């Protein structure tokens, strides 16, 4: 069976070389006589894997030594609670609302203290990133939280908010390792792995060391960043196989030229699709151009029945999972790292064909 082009927002495509290497090592990893899925996380072989995964991510993202890298469970949504539980010292936190997940994180934080929405683009249906200045934030806030790329709405920050001395916390689930980022501008970066790094199951947390050790007394052990850091992400059995795949993904990106090359490839794919969208009037791209995501491209025909037909016929043509999120409708093409340029070319050609064969009334 031929592989399809999978435009799913997550779980999403993995690089074919990574899948092929994992397949070759599935039954027997090295000379261990067992699969990674079978080995003890306390074994020397697995300790080498998790250490190599951390080393690979540190090298890719140029993570400074004063940051800890954690491999945790529960998805990015669990971090919505971890953040206030670990960082709320005075009980105040500021949130920028740019979509569904930043809103969910904000609502979760309200359970633990005075979480305030200091900026939002909800009144514009999240088609842009809210603009902020240092004066936007309360000077006594413990942290400022943002979602850097909005999977559902197809927006991305084109700037790093200036928060002064207040730690900036970023959910980067749908854009991590898609391009270089200055880690030192953030106190915490977290990301579910199932979009750009690995299968669902592991969440990466990159946290500056001086922010550790402040967990609230009621914080569950499994959500305490310092406890996880002190135990090398192995306070309990970690999501071993997902971490192993993440290691392979980091190695693959390094082999093709690192994050600078990854950015170049991603920009080329996104430009192809956005240039087509901007060249015609059959499809509408709702996001303001300066806030467009490089990872998630949203568009509509303006006719719900046509949108439904588009997604169905695209799927039959081997272009899978193009239906937009239920909260916004339309279509969404998630073109993460593993999506080849040829996949976007195929999508654009299908879009042209569909528009020709389905004139609007």
CSV table of C-alpha atoms in Angstrom, one decimal:
chain,number,residue,atom,x,y,z
A,1,UNK,CA,0.0,0.0,0.0
A,2,UNK,CA,1.3,3.5,-0.9
A,3,UNK,CA,1.7,6.0,2.0
A,4,UNK,CA,-0.7,8.9,1.9
A,5,UNK,CA,0.0,12.6,2.6
A,6,UNK,CA,-1.3,13.0,6.1
A,7,UNK,CA,-2.3,16.5,6.9
A,8,UNK,CA,-3.5,15.7,10.4
A,9,UNK,CA,-3.0,18.3,13.1
A,10,UNK,CA,-1.8,15.5,15.5
A,11,UNK,CA,-0.9,12.8,15.8
A,12,UNK,CA,0.8,13.6,12.6
A,13,UNK,CA,3.3,12.4,10.0
A,14,UNK,CA,6.7,11.2,11.1
A,15,UNK,CA,9.8,11.4,8.8
A,16,UNK,CA,9.9,8.2,6.6
A,17,UNK,CA,13.7,7.6,7.5
A,18,UNK,CA,12.7,7.6,11.2
A,19,UNK,CA,9.9,5.1,10.6
A,20,UNK,CA,12.2,2.9,8.5
A,21,UNK,CA,14.9,2.9,11.2
A,22,UNK,CA,12.4,2.2,13.9
A,23,UNK,CA,11.0,-0.7,11.9
A,24,UNK,CA,14.5,-2.2,11.4
A,25,UNK,CA,15.0,-2.0,15.2
A,26,UNK,CA,11.5,-2.9,16.3
A,27,UNK,CA,12.1,-6.5,17.1
A,28,UNK,CA,15.7,-6.2,18.3
A,29,UNK,CA,17.4,-3.0,19.4
A,30,UNK,CA,21.1,-3.3,18.9
A,31,UNK,CA,22.4,-6.5,20.6
A,32,UNK,CA,19.9,-6.4,23.4
A,33,UNK,CA,17.8,-9.2,22.0
A,34,UNK,CA,14.6,-7.2,22.7
A,35,UNK,CA,12.5,-4.3,21.4
A,36,UNK,CA,12.8,-0.8,23.0
A,37,UNK,CA,9.1,-1.4,24.0
A,38,UNK,CA,10.2,-4.4,26.1
A,39,UNK,CA,13.3,-3.2,27.8
A,40,UNK,CA,13.5,-1.9,31.4
A,41,UNK,CA,13.8,1.8,31.6
A,42,UNK,CA,16.5,1.2,34.3
A,43,UNK,CA,18.6,-0.8,31.9
A,44,UNK,CA,21.9,0.6,30.5
A,45,UNK,CA,20.6,0.3,27.0
A,46,UNK,CA,17.6,2.5,27.7
A,47,UNK,CA,19.5,5.0,29.8
A,48,UNK,CA,21.7,5.5,26.7
A,49,UNK,CA,18.6,6.2,24.7
A,50,UNK,CA,17.0,8.8,27.0
A,51,UNK,CA,20.4,10.5,27.5
A,52,UNK,CA,20.9,10.6,23.7
A,53,UNK,CA,17.4,12.0,23.3
A,54,UNK,CA,18.2,14.9,25.7
A,55,UNK,CA,21.6,15.5,24.2
A,56,UNK,CA,20.1,15.6,20.7
A,57,UNK,CA,17.4,18.1,21.7
A,58,UNK,CA,19.9,20.3,23.5
A,59,UNK,CA,22.1,20.4,20.5
A,60,UNK,CA,19.2,21.1,18.1
A,61,UNK,CA,17.7,23.9,20.1
A,62,UNK,CA,21.0,25.2,21.6
A,63,UNK,CA,19.5,24.8,25.1
A,64,UNK,CA,21.8,26.4,27.7
A,65,UNK,CA,23.2,24.4,30.6
A,66,UNK,CA,21.1,26.3,33.1
A,67,UNK,CA,17.9,24.8,31.7
A,68,UNK,CA,16.6,21.3,32.5
A,69,UNK,CA,15.0,19.1,29.8
A,70,UNK,CA,12.2,16.9,31.1
A,71,UNK,CA,10.4,14.1,29.3
A,72,UNK,CA,6.9,14.0,31.0
A,73,UNK,CA,3.6,12.3,30.4
A,74,UNK,CA,0.0,13.6,30.1
A,75,UNK,CA,0.3,15.7,27.0
A,76,UNK,CA,0.6,19.5,26.9
A,77,UNK,CA,-2.8,19.7,28.6
A,78,UNK,CA,-1.3,18.4,31.8
A,79,UNK,CA,1.2,21.2,31.7
A,80,UNK,CA,-1.8,23.6,31.9
A,81,UNK,CA,-1.9,22.6,35.5
A,82,UNK,CA,1.8,22.0,36.0
A,83,UNK,CA,2.7,25.6,35.1
A,84,UNK,CA,0.7,27.3,37.9
A,85,UNK,CA,1.4,24.5,40.4
A,86,UNK,CA,5.2,25.0,39.8
A,87,UNK,CA,5.4,28.8,39.3
A,88,UNK,CA,2.6,30.5,41.2
A,89,UNK,CA,4.4,31.9,44.2
A,90,UNK,CA,2.4,35.2,44.7
A,91,UNK,CA,-0.7,33.6,43.2
A,92,UNK,CA,-0.8,35.9,40.1
A,93,UNK,CA,-0.3,35.0,36.5
A,94,UNK,CA,-1.0,36.7,33.2
A,95,UNK,CA,-2.3,34.9,30.1
A,96,UNK,CA,-2.5,36.0,26.4
A,97,UNK,CA,-5.4,34.3,24.7
A,98,UNK,CA,-4.8,33.6,21.1
A,99,UNK,CA,-6.9,30.4,20.6
A,100,UNK,CA,-8.4,27.4,22.2
A,101,UNK,CA,-5.4,25.9,23.9
A,102,UNK,CA,-4.2,29.2,25.5
A,103,UNK,CA,-7.8,29.6,26.7
A,104,UNK,CA,-7.8,26.2,28.2
A,105,UNK,CA,-4.5,26.8,29.9
A,106,UNK,CA,-5.9,30.1,31.3
A,107,UNK,CA,-9.0,28.4,32.7
A,108,UNK,CA,-6.9,25.7,34.3
A,109,UNK,CA,-4.7,28.3,36.0
A,110,UNK,CA,-7.7,30.0,37.5
A,111,UNK,CA,-8.2,27.0,39.7
A,112,UNK,CA,-4.9,27.8,41.5
A,113,UNK,CA,-4.8,31.6,41.8
A,114,UNK,CA,-5.4,35.0,40.2
A,115,UNK,CA,-4.9,34.2,36.5
A,116,UNK,CA,-5.8,37.2,34.4
A,117,UNK,CA,-6.4,37.4,30.6
A,118,UNK,CA,-4.4,40.5,29.8
A,119,UNK,CA,-4.8,40.3,26.0
A,120,UNK,CA,-7.1,38.4,23.7
A,121,UNK,CA,-8.1,38.2,20.0
A,122,UNK,CA,-11.3,36.3,20.7
A,123,UNK,CA,-13.5,39.1,19.5
A,124,UNK,CA,-11.9,38.6,16.0
A,125,UNK,CA,-12.3,34.9,16.1
A,126,UNK,CA,-8.6,34.5,16.8
A,127,UNK,CA,-7.5,35.4,13.3
A,128,UNK,CA,-4.5,37.4,14.6
A,129,UNK,CA,-2.0,37.3,17.5
A,130,UNK,CA,-2.8,39.9,20.2
A,131,UNK,CA,-0.2,42.7,20.4
A,132,UNK,CA,1.4,43.4,23.8
A,133,UNK,CA,4.0,45.6,25.4
A,134,UNK,CA,5.8,45.3,28.7
A,135,UNK,CA,3.1,47.5,30.2
A,136,UNK,CA,0.5,44.9,29.3
A,137,UNK,CA,1.6,42.7,32.2
A,138,UNK,CA,1.2,43.1,35.9
A,139,UNK,CA,4.7,43.7,37.4
A,140,UNK,CA,4.0,41.3,40.3
A,141,UNK,CA,2.8,38.4,38.0
A,142,UNK,CA,4.7,35.2,38.6
A,143,UNK,CA,4.8,34.4,34.9
A,144,UNK,CA,3.2,35.2,31.5
A,145,UNK,CA,1.8,32.4,29.4
A,146,UNK,CA,1.4,32.2,25.7
A,147,UNK,CA,0.6,29.5,23.1
A,148,UNK,CA,3.2,30.2,20.4
A,149,UNK,CA,1.5,28.5,17.5
A,150,UNK,CA,-2.3,28.0,17.3
A,151,UNK,CA,-3.1,24.7,15.7
A,152,UNK,CA,-6.8,25.2,15.3
A,153,UNK,CA,-6.8,28.8,14.0
A,154,UNK,CA,-3.6,28.7,12.0
A,155,UNK,CA,-1.8,31.6,13.7
A,156,UNK,CA,1.7,32.0,15.1
A,157,UNK,CA,3.6,34.6,17.1
A,158,UNK,CA,5.8,36.7,14.9
A,159,UNK,CA,7.4,38.3,17.9
A,160,UNK,CA,8.5,37.2,21.4
A,161,UNK,CA,6.5,39.2,24.0
A,162,UNK,CA,8.6,41.5,26.1
A,163,UNK,CA,7.8,40.6,29.7
A,164,UNK,CA,10.8,42.2,31.3
A,165,UNK,CA,11.9,40.2,34.4
A,166,UNK,CA,8.7,38.1,34.4
A,167,UNK,CA,9.3,34.6,33.2
A,168,UNK,CA,7.7,33.9,29.8
A,169,UNK,CA,6.1,30.4,29.5
A,170,UNK,CA,5.3,29.1,26.0
A,171,UNK,CA,3.3,26.2,24.8
A,172,UNK,CA,5.1,25.3,21.6
A,173,UNK,CA,3.4,22.0,20.9
A,174,UNK,CA,2.7,22.6,17.2
A,175,UNK,CA,5.9,24.5,16.2
A,176,UNK,CA,8.7,23.2,18.3
A,177,UNK,CA,11.9,22.2,16.3
A,178,UNK,CA,10.4,23.7,13.2
A,179,UNK,CA,12.9,26.6,13.2
A,180,UNK,CA,15.5,28.0,15.5
A,181,UNK,CA,14.3,29.8,18.7
A,182,UNK,CA,16.2,31.7,21.4
A,183,UNK,CA,15.5,29.5,24.4
A,184,UNK,CA,17.0,32.2,26.7
A,185,UNK,CA,14.0,34.4,26.0
A,186,UNK,CA,11.8,32.0,27.8
A,187,UNK,CA,11.5,30.7,31.4
A,188,UNK,CA,9.7,27.6,30.3
A,189,UNK,CA,8.9,26.0,27.0
A,190,UNK,CA,6.7,22.9,26.8
A,191,UNK,CA,5.4,20.8,23.9
A,192,UNK,CA,3.4,17.7,23.3
A,193,UNK,CA,5.4,15.5,21.0
A,194,UNK,CA,2.7,14.2,18.6
A,195,UNK,CA,3.0,17.0,16.0
A,196,UNK,CA,6.7,17.4,15.3
A,197,UNK,CA,8.7,15.1,17.5
A,198,UNK,CA,7.3,11.7,18.2
A,199,UNK,CA,4.1,9.6,18.7
A,200,UNK,CA,1.7,10.8,21.3
A,201,UNK,CA,2.8,9.9,24.9
A,202,UNK,CA,5.7,12.2,25.8
A,203,UNK,CA,5.7,15.9,26.5
A,204,UNK,CA,8.9,17.9,26.5
A,205,UNK,CA,9.4,20.5,29.2
A,206,UNK,CA,12.4,22.9,29.0
A,207,UNK,CA,12.7,24.9,32.3
A,208,UNK,CA,15.2,27.3,33.6
A,209,UNK,CA,16.8,26.0,36.8
A,210,UNK,CA,16.1,29.0,39.0
A,211,UNK,CA,12.3,28.3,38.4
A,212,UNK,CA,12.5,24.9,40.0
A,213,UNK,CA,11.8,24.1,43.6
A,214,UNK,CA,8.7,26.4,44.0
A,215,UNK,CA,6.0,23.8,43.6
A,216,UNK,CA,2.9,24.3,45.7
A,217,UNK,CA,2.5,21.9,48.6
A,218,UNK,CA,-0.5,20.2,47.0
A,219,UNK,CA,1.4,19.5,43.7
A,220,UNK,CA,1.2,15.8,42.8
A,221,UNK,CA,4.6,14.2,42.7
A,222,UNK,CA,4.2,13.4,39.0
A,223,UNK,CA,3.6,17.1,38.2
A,224,UNK,CA,6.6,18.5,40.2
A,225,UNK,CA,9.2,19.7,37.7
A,226,UNK,CA,12.0,19.6,40.3
A,227,UNK,CA,11.2,16.0,41.3
A,228,UNK,CA,11.2,15.0,37.6
A,229,UNK,CA,14.5,16.9,37.0
A,230,UNK,CA,16.2,15.3,40.1
A,231,UNK,CA,15.2,11.9,38.8
A,232,UNK,CA,16.2,12.3,35.2
A,233,UNK,CA,12.6,12.2,34.0
A,234,UNK,CA,12.4,8.6,35.5
A,235,UNK,CA,10.6,9.1,38.8
A,236,UNK,CA,8.4,6.4,37.3
A,237,UNK,CA,8.4,4.5,34.0
A,238,UNK,CA,8.6,7.1,31.3
A,239,UNK,CA,6.9,6.8,27.8
A,240,UNK,CA,9.9,4.8,26.7
A,241,UNK,CA,9.1,4.2,23.0
A,242,UNK,CA,8.0,7.8,22.3
A,243,UNK,CA,11.2,9.1,23.7
A,244,UNK,CA,13.1,6.7,21.5
A,245,UNK,CA,11.3,7.9,18.4
A,246,UNK,CA,12.0,11.5,19.5
A,247,UNK,CA,15.7,10.7,19.7
A,248,UNK,CA,15.5,9.4,16.1
A,249,UNK,CA,13.7,12.5,15.0
A,250,UNK,CA,16.3,14.8,16.5
A,251,UNK,CA,19.0,12.7,14.8
A,252,UNK,CA,17.2,13.0,11.4
A,253,UNK,CA,16.9,16.8,11.7
A,254,UNK,CA,20.6,17.1,12.6
A,255,UNK,CA,21.4,14.9,9.6
A,256,UNK,CA,19.7,17.2,7.1
A,257,UNK,CA,21.3,20.4,8.4
A,258,UNK,CA,19.6,21.2,11.8
A,259,UNK,CA,16.9,23.8,12.5
A,260,UNK,CA,18.2,26.4,10.0
A,261,UNK,CA,17.6,23.9,7.2
A,262,UNK,CA,14.3,22.8,8.8
A,263,UNK,CA,13.1,26.4,8.8
A,264,UNK,CA,14.1,26.8,5.1
A,265,UNK,CA,12.2,23.7,4.1
A,266,UNK,CA,9.1,24.7,6.2
A,267,UNK,CA,9.1,28.2,4.8
A,268,UNK,CA,9.2,26.9,1.2
A,269,UNK,CA,6.2,24.6,1.8
A,270,UNK,CA,4.2,27.3,3.5
A,271,UNK,CA,5.0,29.8,0.8
A,272,UNK,CA,3.8,27.5,-1.9
A,273,UNK,CA,0.4,27.1,-0.2
A,274,UNK,CA,-0.1,30.7,0.9
A,275,UNK,CA,1.0,32.0,-2.5
A,276,UNK,CA,-1.7,29.9,-4.1
A,277,UNK,CA,-4.3,31.0,-1.6
A,278,UNK,CA,-3.4,34.7,-2.2
A,279,UNK,CA,-3.5,34.3,-6.0
A,280,UNK,CA,-7.2,33.3,-6.3
A,281,UNK,CA,-10.6,34.0,-4.7
A,282,UNK,CA,-12.2,30.6,-4.6
A,283,UNK,CA,-10.7,29.7,-1.2
A,284,UNK,CA,-10.5,32.2,1.7
A,285,UNK,CA,-7.5,32.3,4.1
A,286,UNK,CA,-9.0,34.0,7.2
A,287,UNK,CA,-5.7,34.7,9.2
A,288,UNK,CA,-4.1,38.1,8.8
A,289,UNK,CA,-0.9,37.6,6.8
A,290,UNK,CA,1.5,38.8,9.4
A,291,UNK,CA,0.2,36.2,11.9
A,292,UNK,CA,0.1,33.2,9.6
A,293,UNK,CA,1.3,29.8,10.9
A,294,UNK,CA,4.0,28.0,9.0
A,295,UNK,CA,2.7,24.7,10.4
A,296,UNK,CA,-1.1,24.9,10.2
A,297,UNK,CA,-2.7,26.6,7.2
A,298,UNK,CA,-6.5,27.2,7.5
A,299,UNK,CA,-8.8,28.0,4.6
A,300,UNK,CA,-12.5,27.8,3.6
A,301,UNK,CA,-14.6,28.0,0.5
A,302,UNK,CA,-17.4,30.0,2.3
A,303,UNK,CA,-19.8,27.1,1.6
A,304,UNK,CA,-20.1,24.5,4.3
A,305,UNK,CA,-21.3,21.8,1.8
A,306,UNK,CA,-18.4,22.5,-0.5
A,307,UNK,CA,-16.0,22.3,2.4
A,308,UNK,CA,-17.4,18.9,3.4
A,309,UNK,CA,-17.1,17.7,-0.2
A,310,UNK,CA,-13.5,19.0,-0.5
A,311,UNK,CA,-12.4,17.1,2.6
A,312,UNK,CA,-14.0,13.9,1.4
A,313,UNK,CA,-12.7,14.1,-2.1
A,314,UNK,CA,-9.2,15.1,-0.9
A,315,UNK,CA,-9.2,12.1,1.4
A,316,UNK,CA,-10.1,9.8,-1.5
A,317,UNK,CA,-7.2,11.3,-3.5
A,318,UNK,CA,-4.7,10.4,-0.8
A,319,UNK,CA,-4.7,13.8,0.9
A,320,UNK,CA,-5.9,12.8,4.4
A,321,UNK,CA,-7.2,14.7,7.4
A,322,UNK,CA,-7.8,18.1,5.8
A,323,UNK,CA,-11.1,18.7,7.6
A,324,UNK,CA,-10.9,21.8,9.8
A,325,UNK,CA,-11.4,21.6,13.5
A,326,UNK,CA,-15.0,21.3,14.5
A,327,UNK,CA,-15.0,24.7,16.3
A,328,UNK,CA,-14.0,26.6,13.1
A,329,UNK,CA,-15.0,24.4,10.2
A,330,UNK,CA,-13.4,24.7,6.7
A,331,UNK,CA,-10.1,23.0,6.0
A,332,UNK,CA,-6.8,22.9,7.7
A,333,UNK,CA,-3.5,21.6,6.2
A,334,UNK,CA,-1.0,20.8,8.9
A,335,UNK,CA,2.4,20.8,7.1
A,336,UNK,CA,4.7,19.9,10.0
A,337,UNK,CA,8.4,19.0,9.6
A,338,UNK,CA,7.7,15.5,8.2
A,339,UNK,CA,5.4,16.7,5.4
A,340,UNK,CA,7.4,16.6,2.2
A,341,UNK,CA,7.3,19.5,-0.3
A,342,UNK,CA,5.7,17.1,-2.8
A,343,UNK,CA,2.7,16.7,-0.4
A,344,UNK,CA,2.0,20.4,-0.5
A,345,UNK,CA,2.4,20.4,-4.3
A,346,UNK,CA,-0.2,17.6,-4.5
A,347,UNK,CA,-2.5,19.6,-2.3
A,348,UNK,CA,-2.3,22.8,-4.4
A,349,UNK,CA,-2.9,20.8,-7.6
A,350,UNK,CA,-6.0,19.2,-6.0
A,351,UNK,CA,-7.2,22.6,-4.8
A,352,UNK,CA,-7.0,23.9,-8.4
A,353,UNK,CA,-8.8,20.9,-9.8
A,354,UNK,CA,-11.5,21.1,-7.2
A,355,UNK,CA,-12.2,24.8,-7.7
A,356,UNK,CA,-12.5,24.2,-11.5
A,357,UNK,CA,-14.9,21.3,-11.1
A,358,UNK,CA,-17.0,22.8,-8.3
A,359,UNK,CA,-17.9,26.4,-9.3
A,360,UNK,CA,-19.6,28.4,-6.6
A,361,UNK,CA,-23.3,29.2,-7.0
